[in-house]
């Protein structure tokens, strides 16, 4: 608790000590209510995975301009926890991780010819599928007609800092390069990223990705193609996946569709992977509560692979997701999506298909304040373990203030 008060006092003092143009504060507060069922086992007869609870989070970001083009950046999450489980009798759990989480602390130099950021920061390339993570490291961009970004991140120091003392002390590091060209109505790029692992595990995945965005007569099209390789001791990492999305704004409505394809594998010495760096979880565009808010509960569930590109282990996938939203009466917005996925490699799974339905609604109560609700329904069909699979569902509600 002392750390929380120290940071609060420091920020208050900073706000009075520096002029507004030097210090910029932003953030949000949210409180949510949840009710969900069957995501762990797809079995209605088991009541052990019926969950109803509340949670909350207060997020605060600070950006201090030290000089022209030089900033110090911080972001904190205060009391991010479930009521009654990670709080007790009105007081926050004494575990400091629940009182305050510091997830970004870095400096950034943004000049005419280059940009450099050092510290704990977010890194994401392309459509944030294969590379999307919070990292502690260095990201440097050379600003040319084709922007070149070089990235290094320290992932793990192993069992100790003395690397030469034992193999388990060796480090895990990320190295990557991204090249991107941007034009008025189009951008395109490619990246290479890999993890080096000096420990006995020798888990060293690598990805080569290509991505593009274009605006064509009111139609916004995006896509990413990823190819994975590498190894984990005696097992080879494999994976080829494609994501395409197209949407059109037709005020006050928006409609869109996404296509997914990923190769699976039935070789015993191969393992499919779908990302190299992905702290937020598997890439599932349908998990955002139909646009109302991010549910944090994967609609593909723990009983499946939890990934739109890998429905079960090594199965790959093929699928389509259609979505739409509409704003009306100034303060209301409704949205929904329907997704259908099936494995690409039938020999490694009894699963036939998965269908995901989301509906959501938002109400703007006041400026920067919204009340939202979302409902997700996931249906599974297949043989064996999936022959009698029951549907999974989640209902959520949220009040959020942003500043």
CSV table of C-alpha atoms in Angstrom, one decimal:
chain,number,residue,atom,x,y,z
A,1,UNK,CA,0.0,0.0,0.0
A,2,UNK,CA,2.9,2.4,0.7
A,3,UNK,CA,4.0,2.1,-2.9
A,4,UNK,CA,0.6,3.1,-4.1
A,5,UNK,CA,0.6,6.2,-2.0
A,6,UNK,CA,4.1,7.2,-3.0
A,7,UNK,CA,3.2,7.0,-6.7
A,8,UNK,CA,0.0,9.0,-6.2
A,9,UNK,CA,1.8,11.7,-4.3
A,10,UNK,CA,4.6,11.9,-6.9
A,11,UNK,CA,2.1,12.3,-9.7
A,12,UNK,CA,0.2,15.0,-7.8
A,13,UNK,CA,3.4,16.9,-7.1
A,14,UNK,CA,4.4,16.5,-10.8
A,15,UNK,CA,1.1,17.9,-11.9
A,16,UNK,CA,1.6,21.1,-9.9
A,17,UNK,CA,5.4,21.3,-10.6
A,18,UNK,CA,5.2,21.2,-14.4
A,19,UNK,CA,3.1,23.2,-16.8
A,20,UNK,CA,0.3,21.4,-18.6
A,21,UNK,CA,2.3,21.3,-21.9
A,22,UNK,CA,5.0,19.2,-20.2
A,23,UNK,CA,2.9,16.6,-18.4
A,24,UNK,CA,0.0,14.8,-19.9
A,25,UNK,CA,-2.1,12.4,-17.8
A,26,UNK,CA,-4.6,9.9,-19.3
A,27,UNK,CA,-6.3,6.8,-18.2
A,28,UNK,CA,-9.6,5.0,-17.4
A,29,UNK,CA,-11.6,3.3,-14.6
A,30,UNK,CA,-13.8,0.3,-15.2
A,31,UNK,CA,-15.9,-2.0,-13.2
A,32,UNK,CA,-17.4,-5.1,-14.7
A,33,UNK,CA,-19.8,-7.9,-13.8
A,34,UNK,CA,-19.4,-11.4,-15.3
A,35,UNK,CA,-21.4,-14.6,-15.7
A,36,UNK,CA,-19.9,-17.5,-17.7
A,37,UNK,CA,-20.3,-21.2,-18.1
A,38,UNK,CA,-18.7,-24.3,-19.8
A,39,UNK,CA,-15.6,-22.7,-21.2
A,40,UNK,CA,-13.3,-25.2,-19.5
A,41,UNK,CA,-15.0,-28.4,-20.4
A,42,UNK,CA,-18.0,-27.8,-22.6
A,43,UNK,CA,-20.1,-29.9,-20.2
A,44,UNK,CA,-23.3,-28.5,-18.6
A,45,UNK,CA,-23.4,-31.3,-16.1
A,46,UNK,CA,-20.3,-30.0,-14.4
A,47,UNK,CA,-21.1,-26.9,-12.4
A,48,UNK,CA,-17.5,-26.3,-11.4
A,49,UNK,CA,-16.9,-23.9,-14.2
A,50,UNK,CA,-19.9,-21.7,-13.6
A,51,UNK,CA,-18.5,-18.3,-12.6
A,52,UNK,CA,-20.2,-15.1,-11.5
A,53,UNK,CA,-18.0,-12.2,-10.2
A,54,UNK,CA,-17.1,-8.5,-10.3
A,55,UNK,CA,-13.8,-7.0,-11.1
A,56,UNK,CA,-12.3,-3.5,-11.5
A,57,UNK,CA,-9.2,-1.6,-12.7
A,58,UNK,CA,-8.0,2.0,-12.5
A,59,UNK,CA,-5.4,2.7,-15.2
A,60,UNK,CA,-3.2,5.8,-15.2
A,61,UNK,CA,-0.7,6.9,-17.8
A,62,UNK,CA,1.8,9.7,-17.6
A,63,UNK,CA,3.8,11.3,-20.4
A,64,UNK,CA,6.4,13.9,-19.4
A,65,UNK,CA,8.0,16.0,-22.1
A,66,UNK,CA,11.7,16.4,-21.1
A,67,UNK,CA,12.7,18.3,-24.2
A,68,UNK,CA,11.5,18.6,-27.8
A,69,UNK,CA,11.1,15.1,-29.1
A,70,UNK,CA,12.1,13.5,-25.8
A,71,UNK,CA,9.5,12.0,-23.4
A,72,UNK,CA,9.4,9.8,-20.3
A,73,UNK,CA,6.4,7.5,-20.3
A,74,UNK,CA,4.7,5.6,-17.4
A,75,UNK,CA,1.6,3.5,-17.1
A,76,UNK,CA,0.1,1.9,-13.9
A,77,UNK,CA,-2.8,-0.3,-13.2
A,78,UNK,CA,-4.2,0.3,-9.7
A,79,UNK,CA,-6.2,-2.4,-7.8
A,80,UNK,CA,-6.9,-4.6,-10.8
A,81,UNK,CA,-8.7,-7.5,-9.1
A,82,UNK,CA,-11.9,-9.4,-8.5
A,83,UNK,CA,-14.2,-8.3,-5.7
A,84,UNK,CA,-14.3,-10.6,-2.7
A,85,UNK,CA,-11.5,-12.9,-4.1
A,86,UNK,CA,-8.6,-10.6,-4.6
A,87,UNK,CA,-10.1,-8.0,-2.2
A,88,UNK,CA,-11.2,-8.8,1.3
A,89,UNK,CA,-13.7,-7.0,3.5
A,90,UNK,CA,-13.4,-3.8,1.6
A,91,UNK,CA,-9.6,-3.7,1.5
A,92,UNK,CA,-7.3,-4.6,-1.3
A,93,UNK,CA,-5.3,-7.8,-1.0
A,94,UNK,CA,-1.9,-7.0,0.6
A,95,UNK,CA,-0.2,-8.6,-2.4
A,96,UNK,CA,1.4,-5.7,-4.1
A,97,UNK,CA,0.8,-7.1,-7.5
A,98,UNK,CA,-3.0,-6.6,-6.9
A,99,UNK,CA,-2.5,-3.1,-5.5
A,100,UNK,CA,-0.5,-1.7,-8.3
A,101,UNK,CA,1.0,-3.1,-11.5
A,102,UNK,CA,3.6,-1.0,-13.5
A,103,UNK,CA,3.4,-2.2,-17.1
A,104,UNK,CA,5.2,0.6,-19.0
A,105,UNK,CA,8.2,2.6,-18.0
A,106,UNK,CA,10.3,3.8,-20.9
A,107,UNK,CA,11.9,6.9,-22.5
A,108,UNK,CA,11.4,7.8,-26.1
A,109,UNK,CA,13.4,10.0,-28.4
A,110,UNK,CA,11.4,10.9,-31.5
A,111,UNK,CA,13.5,12.9,-34.0
A,112,UNK,CA,13.2,13.8,-37.6
A,113,UNK,CA,15.4,11.0,-38.9
A,114,UNK,CA,14.9,8.4,-36.2
A,115,UNK,CA,13.0,7.2,-33.1
A,116,UNK,CA,14.4,5.3,-30.1
A,117,UNK,CA,12.6,3.9,-27.1
A,118,UNK,CA,14.3,2.2,-24.2
A,119,UNK,CA,12.7,0.4,-21.3
A,120,UNK,CA,9.5,-1.6,-20.5
A,121,UNK,CA,7.1,-1.0,-23.4
A,122,UNK,CA,4.7,-2.5,-25.9
A,123,UNK,CA,5.8,-3.9,-29.2
A,124,UNK,CA,3.5,-5.0,-32.1
A,125,UNK,CA,4.0,-5.4,-35.8
A,126,UNK,CA,1.6,-5.9,-38.6
A,127,UNK,CA,-1.9,-6.9,-37.4
A,128,UNK,CA,-0.5,-7.8,-34.0
A,129,UNK,CA,-0.8,-11.5,-34.6
A,130,UNK,CA,2.7,-13.0,-34.5
A,131,UNK,CA,4.4,-10.1,-32.7
A,132,UNK,CA,2.3,-8.5,-29.9
A,133,UNK,CA,3.9,-8.2,-26.5
A,134,UNK,CA,5.0,-6.1,-23.6
A,135,UNK,CA,8.8,-6.2,-23.6
A,136,UNK,CA,11.8,-4.8,-21.7
A,137,UNK,CA,14.3,-3.8,-24.3
A,138,UNK,CA,15.2,-1.4,-27.1
A,139,UNK,CA,13.3,-0.4,-30.2
A,140,UNK,CA,14.9,1.8,-32.8
A,141,UNK,CA,13.3,3.1,-36.0
A,142,UNK,CA,15.2,4.7,-38.9
A,143,UNK,CA,12.8,7.1,-40.7
A,144,UNK,CA,13.2,6.7,-44.5
A,145,UNK,CA,10.7,6.2,-47.3
A,146,UNK,CA,10.7,2.6,-46.0
A,147,UNK,CA,10.9,2.8,-42.2
A,148,UNK,CA,13.3,0.3,-40.7
A,149,UNK,CA,12.7,-0.8,-37.1
A,150,UNK,CA,15.2,-2.9,-35.1
A,151,UNK,CA,14.1,-4.5,-31.8
A,152,UNK,CA,15.8,-6.3,-29.0
A,153,UNK,CA,14.2,-7.6,-25.8
A,154,UNK,CA,15.5,-9.4,-22.7
A,155,UNK,CA,12.9,-12.1,-22.0
A,156,UNK,CA,14.5,-14.1,-19.2
A,157,UNK,CA,17.8,-14.1,-17.4
A,158,UNK,CA,17.4,-17.8,-16.7
A,159,UNK,CA,18.0,-19.3,-13.2
A,160,UNK,CA,20.6,-16.6,-12.4
A,161,UNK,CA,22.7,-13.7,-13.7
A,162,UNK,CA,25.9,-15.8,-13.9
A,163,UNK,CA,25.4,-17.3,-17.4
A,164,UNK,CA,28.6,-19.2,-17.4
A,165,UNK,CA,27.9,-21.0,-14.1
A,166,UNK,CA,25.3,-23.4,-15.6
A,167,UNK,CA,23.2,-23.9,-18.7
A,168,UNK,CA,20.0,-23.1,-16.7
A,169,UNK,CA,21.4,-19.6,-16.1
A,170,UNK,CA,21.6,-18.8,-19.8
A,171,UNK,CA,19.3,-16.1,-21.2
A,172,UNK,CA,16.3,-16.0,-23.5
A,173,UNK,CA,16.3,-13.0,-25.9
A,174,UNK,CA,14.2,-11.6,-28.8
A,175,UNK,CA,15.6,-10.1,-31.9
A,176,UNK,CA,13.6,-8.7,-34.7
A,177,UNK,CA,13.5,-6.3,-37.7
A,178,UNK,CA,10.5,-4.7,-39.3
A,179,UNK,CA,10.3,-2.7,-42.6
A,180,UNK,CA,7.2,-0.7,-43.5
A,181,UNK,CA,6.3,1.6,-46.4
A,182,UNK,CA,3.4,4.0,-45.9
A,183,UNK,CA,1.5,5.9,-48.6
A,184,UNK,CA,-1.7,8.0,-48.6
A,185,UNK,CA,-4.1,5.1,-49.1
A,186,UNK,CA,-1.9,2.1,-48.5
A,187,UNK,CA,0.8,0.7,-46.3
A,188,UNK,CA,2.8,-2.5,-46.6
A,189,UNK,CA,5.6,-4.2,-44.7
A,190,UNK,CA,7.4,-7.3,-43.5
A,191,UNK,CA,9.2,-8.5,-40.4
A,192,UNK,CA,11.4,-11.2,-39.1
A,193,UNK,CA,11.4,-12.1,-35.4
A,194,UNK,CA,13.1,-14.9,-33.4
A,195,UNK,CA,13.8,-16.0,-29.8
A,196,UNK,CA,17.2,-17.3,-28.9
A,197,UNK,CA,17.3,-19.7,-25.9
A,198,UNK,CA,20.5,-20.7,-24.2
A,199,UNK,CA,18.8,-22.9,-21.6
A,200,UNK,CA,18.5,-26.7,-21.9
A,201,UNK,CA,14.9,-26.2,-23.2
A,202,UNK,CA,16.3,-24.7,-26.5
A,203,UNK,CA,12.9,-23.3,-27.4
A,204,UNK,CA,13.7,-21.0,-30.4
A,205,UNK,CA,10.7,-20.1,-32.5
A,206,UNK,CA,11.1,-17.8,-35.6
A,207,UNK,CA,8.6,-16.0,-37.8
A,208,UNK,CA,8.6,-14.3,-41.2
A,209,UNK,CA,5.6,-12.1,-41.8
A,210,UNK,CA,4.1,-9.9,-44.5
A,211,UNK,CA,1.3,-7.4,-44.0
A,212,UNK,CA,-0.6,-4.7,-45.9
A,213,UNK,CA,-3.5,-2.2,-45.5
A,214,UNK,CA,-5.4,-0.3,-48.2
A,215,UNK,CA,-8.4,2.0,-48.5
A,216,UNK,CA,-10.2,1.3,-51.8
A,217,UNK,CA,-13.4,3.3,-52.6
A,218,UNK,CA,-14.6,3.2,-49.0
A,219,UNK,CA,-13.5,-0.4,-48.4
A,220,UNK,CA,-10.7,-0.9,-45.9
A,221,UNK,CA,-8.7,-4.0,-46.5
A,222,UNK,CA,-6.0,-5.5,-44.2
A,223,UNK,CA,-4.1,-8.7,-44.3
A,224,UNK,CA,-1.2,-10.7,-42.8
A,225,UNK,CA,0.7,-13.8,-43.9
A,226,UNK,CA,3.0,-15.5,-41.4
A,227,UNK,CA,5.4,-18.4,-41.8
A,228,UNK,CA,6.8,-20.0,-38.6
A,229,UNK,CA,9.9,-22.2,-38.1
A,230,UNK,CA,12.4,-23.1,-35.4
A,231,UNK,CA,12.7,-25.9,-32.9
A,232,UNK,CA,12.2,-26.9,-29.3
A,233,UNK,CA,14.9,-29.5,-28.6
A,234,UNK,CA,13.9,-32.5,-30.8
A,235,UNK,CA,10.6,-30.9,-32.0
A,236,UNK,CA,10.3,-28.6,-35.0
A,237,UNK,CA,8.1,-25.5,-34.9
A,238,UNK,CA,5.9,-25.2,-38.0
A,239,UNK,CA,3.0,-23.0,-39.1
A,240,UNK,CA,1.7,-21.0,-42.1
A,241,UNK,CA,-1.3,-18.8,-41.6
A,242,UNK,CA,-3.3,-16.1,-43.4
A,243,UNK,CA,-5.6,-13.4,-42.1
A,244,UNK,CA,-7.7,-11.2,-44.4
A,245,UNK,CA,-10.2,-8.5,-43.3
A,246,UNK,CA,-12.4,-6.1,-45.2
A,247,UNK,CA,-14.9,-3.6,-43.8
A,248,UNK,CA,-16.9,-0.7,-45.0
A,249,UNK,CA,-18.3,2.3,-43.1
A,250,UNK,CA,-21.8,3.2,-44.2
A,251,UNK,CA,-22.9,5.9,-41.7
A,252,UNK,CA,-24.3,5.2,-39.2
A,253,UNK,CA,-23.5,1.5,-39.8
A,254,UNK,CA,-20.3,-0.6,-40.4
A,255,UNK,CA,-20.1,-4.1,-42.0
A,256,UNK,CA,-17.1,-6.3,-42.4
A,257,UNK,CA,-15.8,-9.9,-42.8
A,258,UNK,CA,-12.6,-11.7,-41.9
A,259,UNK,CA,-11.1,-14.9,-43.4
A,260,UNK,CA,-8.7,-17.2,-41.6
A,261,UNK,CA,-6.5,-20.0,-42.8
A,262,UNK,CA,-3.8,-22.0,-41.0
A,263,UNK,CA,-2.0,-25.2,-41.9
A,264,UNK,CA,-2.0,-27.9,-39.3
A,265,UNK,CA,0.4,-30.8,-39.0
A,266,UNK,CA,0.1,-34.6,-38.3
A,267,UNK,CA,3.9,-35.2,-38.0
A,268,UNK,CA,4.8,-36.5,-34.5
A,269,UNK,CA,8.0,-34.4,-34.5
A,270,UNK,CA,6.3,-31.1,-35.4
A,271,UNK,CA,4.4,-28.6,-33.3
A,272,UNK,CA,2.2,-25.9,-34.8
A,273,UNK,CA,2.7,-22.4,-33.4
A,274,UNK,CA,0.7,-19.2,-34.2
A,275,UNK,CA,2.9,-16.5,-32.6
A,276,UNK,CA,6.4,-15.8,-31.4
A,277,UNK,CA,5.6,-12.9,-29.0
A,278,UNK,CA,2.0,-12.7,-27.7
A,279,UNK,CA,1.5,-11.6,-24.1
A,280,UNK,CA,-2.2,-10.8,-24.4
A,281,UNK,CA,-3.2,-14.3,-25.4
A,282,UNK,CA,-4.1,-16.0,-28.6
A,283,UNK,CA,-5.4,-14.0,-31.6
A,284,UNK,CA,-9.2,-14.3,-31.6
A,285,UNK,CA,-10.9,-11.2,-33.1
A,286,UNK,CA,-14.3,-12.5,-31.9
A,287,UNK,CA,-13.4,-12.2,-28.2
A,288,UNK,CA,-14.0,-8.4,-28.0
A,289,UNK,CA,-17.6,-8.6,-26.9
A,290,UNK,CA,-18.8,-7.6,-30.3
A,291,UNK,CA,-17.0,-4.3,-30.0
A,292,UNK,CA,-18.6,-3.3,-26.7
A,293,UNK,CA,-15.5,-4.3,-24.7
A,294,UNK,CA,-12.8,-6.9,-24.4
A,295,UNK,CA,-14.3,-9.9,-22.5
A,296,UNK,CA,-10.9,-11.4,-21.4
A,297,UNK,CA,-12.7,-14.7,-21.7
A,298,UNK,CA,-11.6,-16.6,-24.8
A,299,UNK,CA,-14.8,-17.7,-26.8
A,300,UNK,CA,-12.8,-20.7,-28.0
A,301,UNK,CA,-12.4,-21.7,-24.4
A,302,UNK,CA,-9.8,-23.8,-22.4
A,303,UNK,CA,-11.5,-26.9,-23.7
A,304,UNK,CA,-10.3,-26.0,-27.2
A,305,UNK,CA,-7.0,-24.6,-28.4
A,306,UNK,CA,-8.1,-21.1,-27.7
A,307,UNK,CA,-6.7,-19.8,-31.0
A,308,UNK,CA,-8.5,-18.9,-34.2
A,309,UNK,CA,-5.5,-20.4,-36.1
A,310,UNK,CA,-5.3,-23.6,-34.0
A,311,UNK,CA,-8.6,-24.9,-32.8
A,312,UNK,CA,-7.1,-27.9,-31.1
A,313,UNK,CA,-3.4,-29.0,-30.9
A,314,UNK,CA,-1.8,-29.0,-34.4
A,315,UNK,CA,-5.2,-28.9,-36.1
A,316,UNK,CA,-4.8,-25.6,-38.0
A,317,UNK,CA,-8.1,-23.9,-39.1
A,318,UNK,CA,-10.2,-22.5,-41.9
A,319,UNK,CA,-13.0,-20.0,-41.2
A,320,UNK,CA,-15.0,-16.9,-41.7
A,321,UNK,CA,-16.2,-14.1,-39.4
A,322,UNK,CA,-18.8,-11.5,-40.4
A,323,UNK,CA,-19.5,-8.5,-38.2
A,324,UNK,CA,-21.5,-5.3,-38.1
A,325,UNK,CA,-22.2,-2.3,-35.8
A,326,UNK,CA,-24.7,0.6,-35.9
A,327,UNK,CA,-24.9,3.8,-34.0
A,328,UNK,CA,-28.3,5.5,-33.4
A,329,UNK,CA,-30.0,8.1,-31.3
A,330,UNK,CA,-26.6,9.7,-30.7
A,331,UNK,CA,-25.8,7.7,-27.5
A,332,UNK,CA,-26.4,4.1,-28.5
A,333,UNK,CA,-24.4,1.6,-30.5
A,334,UNK,CA,-25.2,-2.0,-31.2
A,335,UNK,CA,-22.9,-4.6,-32.7
A,336,UNK,CA,-22.6,-8.3,-33.4
A,337,UNK,CA,-20.6,-10.9,-35.2
A,338,UNK,CA,-21.0,-14.5,-36.4
A,339,UNK,CA,-17.9,-16.7,-36.8
A,340,UNK,CA,-17.5,-20.2,-38.2
A,341,UNK,CA,-14.3,-22.2,-38.0
A,342,UNK,CA,-13.3,-25.8,-38.9
A,343,UNK,CA,-9.9,-27.6,-38.6
A,344,UNK,CA,-7.6,-27.7,-41.6
A,345,UNK,CA,-6.0,-31.0,-40.5
A,346,UNK,CA,-8.7,-33.5,-39.8
A,347,UNK,CA,-6.4,-36.4,-38.8
A,348,UNK,CA,-5.3,-34.9,-35.5
A,349,UNK,CA,-8.7,-34.0,-34.0
A,350,UNK,CA,-12.3,-35.1,-33.5
A,351,UNK,CA,-13.5,-31.5,-33.8
A,352,UNK,CA,-15.7,-30.8,-36.8
A,353,UNK,CA,-16.5,-27.1,-36.4
A,354,UNK,CA,-17.0,-24.2,-34.0
A,355,UNK,CA,-19.6,-21.4,-34.3
A,356,UNK,CA,-19.3,-18.2,-32.3
A,357,UNK,CA,-22.0,-15.6,-31.9
A,358,UNK,CA,-21.5,-12.2,-30.2
A,359,UNK,CA,-23.9,-9.3,-29.6
A,360,UNK,CA,-23.1,-6.1,-27.7
A,361,UNK,CA,-24.6,-2.7,-26.9
A,362,UNK,CA,-23.0,0.5,-25.7
A,363,UNK,CA,-24.7,3.6,-24.1
A,364,UNK,CA,-22.9,6.9,-23.8
A,365,UNK,CA,-24.0,8.1,-20.3
A,366,UNK,CA,-22.0,11.2,-20.5
A,367,UNK,CA,-18.8,12.6,-22.0
A,368,UNK,CA,-16.1,9.9,-21.8
A,369,UNK,CA,-18.4,7.6,-19.8
A,370,UNK,CA,-20.1,4.5,-21.2
A,371,UNK,CA,-22.2,1.6,-20.0
A,372,UNK,CA,-21.8,-1.6,-22.1
A,373,UNK,CA,-23.0,-5.1,-22.2
A,374,UNK,CA,-22.1,-8.1,-24.3
A,375,UNK,CA,-23.2,-11.7,-24.7
A,376,UNK,CA,-21.1,-14.5,-26.3
A,377,UNK,CA,-22.4,-18.0,-27.3
A,378,UNK,CA,-20.0,-20.7,-28.6
A,379,UNK,CA,-21.3,-23.9,-30.2
A,380,UNK,CA,-19.0,-27.0,-30.8
A,381,UNK,CA,-19.7,-30.0,-33.0
A,382,UNK,CA,-17.6,-33.2,-33.5
A,383,UNK,CA,-17.0,-36.8,-32.7
A,384,UNK,CA,-15.4,-38.5,-29.6
A,385,UNK,CA,-14.9,-35.9,-26.8
A,386,UNK,CA,-16.9,-33.4,-28.8
A,387,UNK,CA,-19.9,-35.7,-29.6
A,388,UNK,CA,-21.9,-34.4,-26.6
A,389,UNK,CA,-20.3,-31.0,-26.2
A,390,UNK,CA,-22.5,-28.4,-24.7
A,391,UNK,CA,-22.5,-24.7,-25.7
A,392,UNK,CA,-20.4,-22.2,-23.8
A,393,UNK,CA,-21.6,-18.7,-23.0
A,394,UNK,CA,-20.6,-15.5,-21.2
A,395,UNK,CA,-22.6,-12.4,-20.3
A,396,UNK,CA,-20.8,-9.3,-19.2
A,397,UNK,CA,-21.6,-5.7,-18.2
A,398,UNK,CA,-19.2,-2.8,-17.8
A,399,UNK,CA,-19.2,0.9,-16.6
A,400,UNK,CA,-16.1,2.7,-17.9
A,401,UNK,CA,-14.8,6.3,-17.5
A,402,UNK,CA,-12.0,7.5,-19.7
A,403,UNK,CA,-9.9,10.7,-19.4
